[in-house]
mmCIF file with all atom_site columns, C-alpha atoms in Angstrom:
data_model
loop_
_atom_site.group_PDB
_atom_site.id
_atom_site.type_symbol
_atom_site.label_atom_id
_atom_site.label_alt_id
_atom_site.label_comp_id
_atom_site.label_asym_id
_atom_site.label_entity_id
_atom_site.label_seq_id
_atom_site.pdbx_PDB_ins_code
_atom_site.Cartn_x
_atom_site.Cartn_y
_atom_site.Cartn_z
_atom_site.occupancy
_atom_site.B_iso_or_equiv
_atom_site.pdbx_formal_charge
_atom_site.auth_seq_id
_atom_site.auth_comp_id
_atom_site.auth_asym_id
_atom_site.auth_atom_id
_atom_site.pdbx_PDB_model_num
ATOM 1   C CA . UNK C 1 1   ? 0.221  0.123  -0.131 1.00 53.00 ? 26  UNK C CA 1
ATOM 2   C CA . UNK C 1 2   ? 1.168  3.316  -0.936 1.00 54.00 ? 27  UNK C CA 1
ATOM 3   C CA . UNK C 1 3   ? 1.083  6.205  1.347  1.00 53.00 ? 28  UNK C CA 1
ATOM 4   C CA . UNK C 1 4   ? 1.259  10.034 1.001  1.00 56.00 ? 29  UNK C CA 1
ATOM 5   C CA . UNK C 1 5   ? 3.220  12.414 3.146  1.00 55.00 ? 30  UNK C CA 1
ATOM 6   C CA . UNK C 1 6   ? 0.926  14.057 5.262  1.00 51.00 ? 31  UNK C CA 1
ATOM 7   C CA . UNK C 1 7   ? 0.734  18.081 5.149  1.00 47.00 ? 32  UNK C CA 1
ATOM 8   C CA . UNK C 1 8   ? 0.243  19.581 8.568  1.00 55.00 ? 33  UNK C CA 1
ATOM 9   C CA . UNK C 1 9   ? -2.437 22.243 9.185  1.00 56.00 ? 34  UNK C CA 1
ATOM 10  C CA . UNK C 1 10  ? -5.873 22.602 8.619  1.00 55.00 ? 35  UNK C CA 1
ATOM 11  C CA . UNK C 1 11  ? -7.738 22.937 6.301  1.00 57.00 ? 36  UNK C CA 1
ATOM 12  C CA . UNK C 1 12  ? -5.567 21.017 3.989  1.00 57.00 ? 37  UNK C CA 1
ATOM 13  C CA . UNK C 1 13  ? -4.026 22.656 0.947  1.00 56.00 ? 38  UNK C CA 1
ATOM 14  C CA . UNK C 1 14  ? -3.374 20.901 -2.122 1.00 58.00 ? 39  UNK C CA 1
ATOM 15  C CA . UNK C 1 15  ? 0.744  21.410 -2.906 1.00 61.00 ? 40  UNK C CA 1
ATOM 16  C CA . UNK C 1 16  ? 0.014  23.367 -6.104 1.00 55.00 ? 41  UNK C CA 1
ATOM 17  C CA . UNK C 1 17  ? -1.946 25.749 -4.350 1.00 56.00 ? 42  UNK C CA 1
ATOM 18  C CA . UNK C 1 18  ? 0.598  25.871 -1.383 1.00 54.00 ? 43  UNK C CA 1
ATOM 19  C CA . UNK C 1 19  ? 3.572  26.868 -3.709 1.00 61.00 ? 44  UNK C CA 1
ATOM 20  C CA . UNK C 1 20  ? 1.713  29.261 -5.692 1.00 58.00 ? 45  UNK C CA 1
ATOM 21  C CA . UNK C 1 21  ? 0.436  31.226 -2.331 1.00 56.00 ? 46  UNK C CA 1
ATOM 22  C CA . UNK C 1 22  ? 4.229  31.080 -1.096 1.00 57.00 ? 47  UNK C CA 1
ATOM 23  C CA . UNK C 1 23  ? 5.418  32.763 -3.990 1.00 55.00 ? 48  UNK C CA 1
ATOM 24  C CA . UNK C 1 24  ? 2.947  35.680 -4.359 1.00 52.00 ? 49  UNK C CA 1
ATOM 25  C CA . UNK C 1 25  ? 3.498  36.248 -0.646 1.00 50.00 ? 50  UNK C CA 1
ATOM 26  C CA . UNK C 1 26  ? 7.242  36.185 -1.350 1.00 48.00 ? 51  UNK C CA 1
ATOM 27  C CA . UNK C 1 27  ? 6.954  38.527 -4.162 1.00 46.00 ? 52  UNK C CA 1
ATOM 28  C CA . UNK C 1 28  ? 4.777  40.995 -2.333 1.00 43.00 ? 53  UNK C CA 1
ATOM 29  C CA . UNK C 1 29  ? 6.375  41.167 1.024  1.00 49.00 ? 54  UNK C CA 1
ATOM 30  C CA . UNK C 1 30  ? 10.088 41.347 -0.344 1.00 54.00 ? 55  UNK C CA 1
ATOM 31  C CA . UNK C 1 31  ? 10.789 39.891 3.455  1.00 65.00 ? 56  UNK C CA 1
ATOM 32  C CA . UNK C 1 32  ? 13.748 39.850 5.211  1.00 75.00 ? 57  UNK C CA 1
ATOM 33  C CA . UNK C 1 33  ? 16.744 37.591 4.826  1.00 85.00 ? 58  UNK C CA 1
ATOM 34  C CA . UNK C 1 34  ? 16.854 35.666 8.423  1.00 92.00 ? 59  UNK C CA 1
ATOM 35  C CA . UNK C 1 35  ? 19.943 34.018 9.488  1.00 94.00 ? 60  UNK C CA 1
ATOM 36  C CA . UNK C 1 36  ? 20.622 32.138 12.761 1.00 94.00 ? 61  UNK C CA 1
ATOM 37  C CA . UNK C 1 37  ? 23.608 33.213 14.766 1.00 94.00 ? 62  UNK C CA 1
ATOM 38  C CA . UNK C 1 38  ? 25.609 31.073 16.971 1.00 93.00 ? 63  UNK C CA 1
ATOM 39  C CA . UNK C 1 39  ? 28.436 31.604 19.309 1.00 91.00 ? 64  UNK C CA 1
ATOM 40  C CA . UNK C 1 40  ? 30.802 29.035 20.462 1.00 90.00 ? 65  UNK C CA 1
ATOM 41  C CA . UNK C 1 41  ? 30.211 28.752 24.299 1.00 87.00 ? 66  UNK C CA 1
ATOM 42  C CA . UNK C 1 42  ? 26.935 30.423 24.099 1.00 85.00 ? 67  UNK C CA 1
ATOM 43  C CA . UNK C 1 43  ? 24.296 28.304 25.166 1.00 86.00 ? 68  UNK C CA 1
ATOM 44  C CA . UNK C 1 44  ? 21.454 29.712 22.835 1.00 86.00 ? 69  UNK C CA 1
ATOM 45  C CA . UNK C 1 45  ? 21.008 30.865 19.034 1.00 90.00 ? 70  UNK C CA 1
ATOM 46  C CA . UNK C 1 46  ? 19.496 34.275 18.041 1.00 91.00 ? 71  UNK C CA 1
ATOM 47  C CA . UNK C 1 47  ? 17.893 34.912 14.709 1.00 93.00 ? 72  UNK C CA 1
ATOM 48  C CA . UNK C 1 48  ? 18.692 38.421 12.473 1.00 92.00 ? 73  UNK C CA 1
ATOM 49  C CA . UNK C 1 49  ? 17.344 39.975 9.593  1.00 92.00 ? 74  UNK C CA 1
ATOM 50  C CA . UNK C 1 50  ? 20.337 41.209 7.469  1.00 93.00 ? 75  UNK C CA 1
ATOM 51  C CA . UNK C 1 51  ? 18.060 43.573 5.521  1.00 91.00 ? 76  UNK C CA 1
ATOM 52  C CA . UNK C 1 52  ? 18.101 45.566 8.561  1.00 92.00 ? 77  UNK C CA 1
ATOM 53  C CA . UNK C 1 53  ? 21.585 46.457 8.258  1.00 93.00 ? 78  UNK C CA 1
ATOM 54  C CA . UNK C 1 54  ? 23.326 48.607 5.899  1.00 92.00 ? 79  UNK C CA 1
ATOM 55  C CA . UNK C 1 55  ? 26.802 47.104 6.147  1.00 92.00 ? 80  UNK C CA 1
ATOM 56  C CA . UNK C 1 56  ? 29.384 45.125 8.120  1.00 91.00 ? 81  UNK C CA 1
ATOM 57  C CA . UNK C 1 57  ? 30.063 47.622 10.718 1.00 90.00 ? 82  UNK C CA 1
ATOM 58  C CA . UNK C 1 58  ? 26.327 47.933 11.716 1.00 93.00 ? 83  UNK C CA 1
ATOM 59  C CA . UNK C 1 59  ? 26.307 44.110 11.570 1.00 93.00 ? 84  UNK C CA 1
ATOM 60  C CA . UNK C 1 60  ? 28.956 43.736 13.775 1.00 90.00 ? 85  UNK C CA 1
ATOM 61  C CA . UNK C 1 61  ? 27.966 46.222 16.427 1.00 90.00 ? 86  UNK C CA 1
ATOM 62  C CA . UNK C 1 62  ? 24.452 44.530 16.606 1.00 91.00 ? 87  UNK C CA 1
ATOM 63  C CA . UNK C 1 63  ? 26.270 40.948 17.198 1.00 90.00 ? 88  UNK C CA 1
ATOM 64  C CA . UNK C 1 64  ? 28.584 42.540 19.762 1.00 88.00 ? 89  UNK C CA 1
ATOM 65  C CA . UNK C 1 65  ? 25.514 44.063 21.770 1.00 89.00 ? 90  UNK C CA 1
ATOM 66  C CA . UNK C 1 66  ? 23.528 40.536 21.115 1.00 89.00 ? 91  UNK C CA 1
ATOM 67  C CA . UNK C 1 67  ? 26.633 38.401 22.924 1.00 87.00 ? 92  UNK C CA 1
ATOM 68  C CA . UNK C 1 68  ? 28.191 40.789 24.918 1.00 85.00 ? 93  UNK C CA 1
ATOM 69  C CA . UNK C 1 69  ? 31.758 40.571 23.253 1.00 83.00 ? 94  UNK C CA 1
ATOM 70  C CA . UNK C 1 70  ? 33.733 42.761 21.462 1.00 81.00 ? 95  UNK C CA 1
ATOM 71  C CA . UNK C 1 71  ? 35.074 41.743 17.938 1.00 80.00 ? 96  UNK C CA 1
ATOM 72  C CA . UNK C 1 72  ? 38.298 43.778 17.289 1.00 71.00 ? 97  UNK C CA 1
ATOM 73  C CA . UNK C 1 73  ? 39.471 45.203 14.190 1.00 72.00 ? 98  UNK C CA 1
ATOM 74  C CA . UNK C 1 74  ? 39.363 43.372 10.723 1.00 69.00 ? 99  UNK C CA 1
ATOM 75  C CA . UNK C 1 75  ? 42.355 43.544 8.173  1.00 65.00 ? 100 UNK C CA 1
ATOM 76  C CA . UNK C 1 76  ? 42.198 41.301 4.979  1.00 64.00 ? 101 UNK C CA 1
ATOM 77  C CA . UNK C 1 77  ? 45.752 40.300 5.702  1.00 62.00 ? 102 UNK C CA 1
ATOM 78  C CA . UNK C 1 78  ? 45.297 39.147 9.175  1.00 63.00 ? 103 UNK C CA 1
ATOM 79  C CA . UNK C 1 79  ? 41.348 38.576 9.597  1.00 63.00 ? 104 UNK C CA 1
ATOM 80  C CA . UNK C 1 80  ? 40.322 39.829 13.218 1.00 68.00 ? 105 UNK C CA 1
ATOM 81  C CA . UNK C 1 81  ? 42.691 41.099 15.776 1.00 70.00 ? 106 UNK C CA 1
ATOM 82  C CA . UNK C 1 82  ? 42.294 42.082 19.116 1.00 69.00 ? 107 UNK C CA 1
ATOM 83  C CA . UNK C 1 83  ? 39.401 39.408 20.107 1.00 77.00 ? 108 UNK C CA 1
ATOM 84  C CA . UNK C 1 84  ? 39.322 35.918 21.169 1.00 81.00 ? 109 UNK C CA 1
ATOM 85  C CA . UNK C 1 85  ? 36.320 35.468 18.623 1.00 85.00 ? 110 UNK C CA 1
ATOM 86  C CA . UNK C 1 86  ? 35.988 35.749 14.954 1.00 86.00 ? 111 UNK C CA 1
ATOM 87  C CA . UNK C 1 87  ? 32.843 36.179 12.882 1.00 90.00 ? 112 UNK C CA 1
ATOM 88  C CA . UNK C 1 88  ? 32.210 33.738 10.270 1.00 92.00 ? 113 UNK C CA 1
ATOM 89  C CA . UNK C 1 89  ? 29.388 32.806 8.056  1.00 94.00 ? 114 UNK C CA 1
ATOM 90  C CA . UNK C 1 90  ? 28.617 29.639 6.038  1.00 94.00 ? 115 UNK C CA 1
ATOM 91  C CA . UNK C 1 91  ? 27.730 30.508 2.406  1.00 92.00 ? 116 UNK C CA 1
ATOM 92  C CA . UNK C 1 92  ? 25.579 28.610 -0.376 1.00 91.00 ? 117 UNK C CA 1
ATOM 93  C CA . UNK C 1 93  ? 28.500 25.994 -1.130 1.00 91.00 ? 118 UNK C CA 1
ATOM 94  C CA . UNK C 1 94  ? 28.507 25.092 2.796  1.00 91.00 ? 119 UNK C CA 1
ATOM 95  C CA . UNK C 1 95  ? 32.226 26.973 2.808  1.00 91.00 ? 120 UNK C CA 1
ATOM 96  C CA . UNK C 1 96  ? 32.857 28.832 6.074  1.00 91.00 ? 121 UNK C CA 1
ATOM 97  C CA . UNK C 1 97  ? 34.615 32.193 5.377  1.00 90.00 ? 122 UNK C CA 1
ATOM 98  C CA . UNK C 1 98  ? 35.154 35.353 7.499  1.00 88.00 ? 123 UNK C CA 1
ATOM 99  C CA . UNK C 1 99  ? 32.582 38.054 7.643  1.00 90.00 ? 124 UNK C CA 1
ATOM 100 C CA . UNK C 1 100 ? 33.893 40.923 5.936  1.00 88.00 ? 125 UNK C CA 1
ATOM 101 C CA . UNK C 1 101 ? 35.688 38.882 2.973  1.00 87.00 ? 126 UNK C CA 1
ATOM 102 C CA . UNK C 1 102 ? 33.393 39.799 0.253  1.00 91.00 ? 127 UNK C CA 1
ATOM 103 C CA . UNK C 1 103 ? 31.330 42.955 -0.708 1.00 93.00 ? 128 UNK C CA 1
ATOM 104 C CA . UNK C 1 104 ? 28.078 43.549 1.520  1.00 93.00 ? 129 UNK C CA 1
ATOM 105 C CA . UNK C 1 105 ? 25.802 42.913 -1.376 1.00 93.00 ? 130 UNK C CA 1
ATOM 106 C CA . UNK C 1 106 ? 27.273 39.310 -2.236 1.00 93.00 ? 131 UNK C CA 1
ATOM 107 C CA . UNK C 1 107 ? 27.401 38.679 1.551  1.00 93.00 ? 132 UNK C CA 1
ATOM 108 C CA . UNK C 1 108 ? 23.684 39.023 2.141  1.00 92.00 ? 133 UNK C CA 1
ATOM 109 C CA . UNK C 1 109 ? 22.747 37.027 -0.936 1.00 91.00 ? 134 UNK C CA 1
ATOM 110 C CA . UNK C 1 110 ? 25.168 34.232 0.132  1.00 93.00 ? 135 UNK C CA 1
ATOM 111 C CA . UNK C 1 111 ? 25.072 33.973 3.903  1.00 94.00 ? 136 UNK C CA 1
ATOM 112 C CA . UNK C 1 112 ? 23.381 31.277 5.180  1.00 94.00 ? 137 UNK C CA 1
ATOM 113 C CA . UNK C 1 113 ? 23.953 31.234 8.956  1.00 94.00 ? 138 UNK C CA 1
ATOM 114 C CA . UNK C 1 114 ? 26.592 33.170 11.258 1.00 95.00 ? 139 UNK C CA 1
ATOM 115 C CA . UNK C 1 115 ? 28.839 31.597 13.577 1.00 93.00 ? 140 UNK C CA 1
ATOM 116 C CA . UNK C 1 116 ? 31.084 33.299 16.307 1.00 92.00 ? 141 UNK C CA 1
ATOM 117 C CA . UNK C 1 117 ? 34.064 31.111 16.317 1.00 89.00 ? 142 UNK C CA 1
ATOM 118 C CA . UNK C 1 118 ? 36.807 30.967 18.743 1.00 85.00 ? 143 UNK C CA 1
ATOM 119 C CA . UNK C 1 119 ? 39.942 32.714 17.226 1.00 75.00 ? 144 UNK C CA 1
ATOM 120 C CA . UNK C 1 120 ? 41.885 29.582 17.181 1.00 75.00 ? 145 UNK C CA 1
ATOM 121 C CA . UNK C 1 121 ? 39.451 27.827 14.949 1.00 76.00 ? 146 UNK C CA 1
ATOM 122 C CA . UNK C 1 122 ? 39.132 30.426 12.671 1.00 68.00 ? 147 UNK C CA 1
ATOM 123 C CA . UNK C 1 123 ? 42.473 30.541 11.656 1.00 70.00 ? 148 UNK C CA 1
ATOM 124 C CA . UNK C 1 124 ? 42.988 29.874 8.273  1.00 66.00 ? 149 UNK C CA 1
ATOM 125 C CA . UNK C 1 125 ? 39.689 30.934 6.959  1.00 67.00 ? 150 UNK C CA 1
ATOM 126 C CA . UNK C 1 126 ? 40.818 34.586 5.864  1.00 57.00 ? 151 UNK C CA 1
ATOM 127 C CA . UNK C 1 127 ? 42.019 35.560 2.334  1.00 49.00 ? 152 UNK C CA 1
ATOM 128 C CA . UNK C 1 128 ? 45.663 36.073 3.032  1.00 44.00 ? 153 UNK C CA 1
ATOM 129 C CA . UNK C 1 129 ? 46.184 32.952 5.068  1.00 40.00 ? 154 UNK C CA 1
#
């Protein structure tokens, strides 16, 4: 006997109508770009909307305030200096990169999630390393 996967919710909606409603909703809203943010050693995750921020400095300031720590200065050659932590992100391909390695517009379209790694783990993720 063959069983179909059951859609959770009531009333039941056929998949073609459900997909049609979703695409219309996404087009009309122009919704945010939400990503999860985790920090090594923190017992909780947060979710932020990348569209709220206009660039890296604003995003990093918000993350510092969220987790109560300081990130330090970024340089393309050495990554983040002056902190025990380094902000990294996972791109569409599943690669982990340092936040700030690519232009902001490219970052917000390719970022799947953010992770504040211990600096020792983030070694080798920067461009110059």
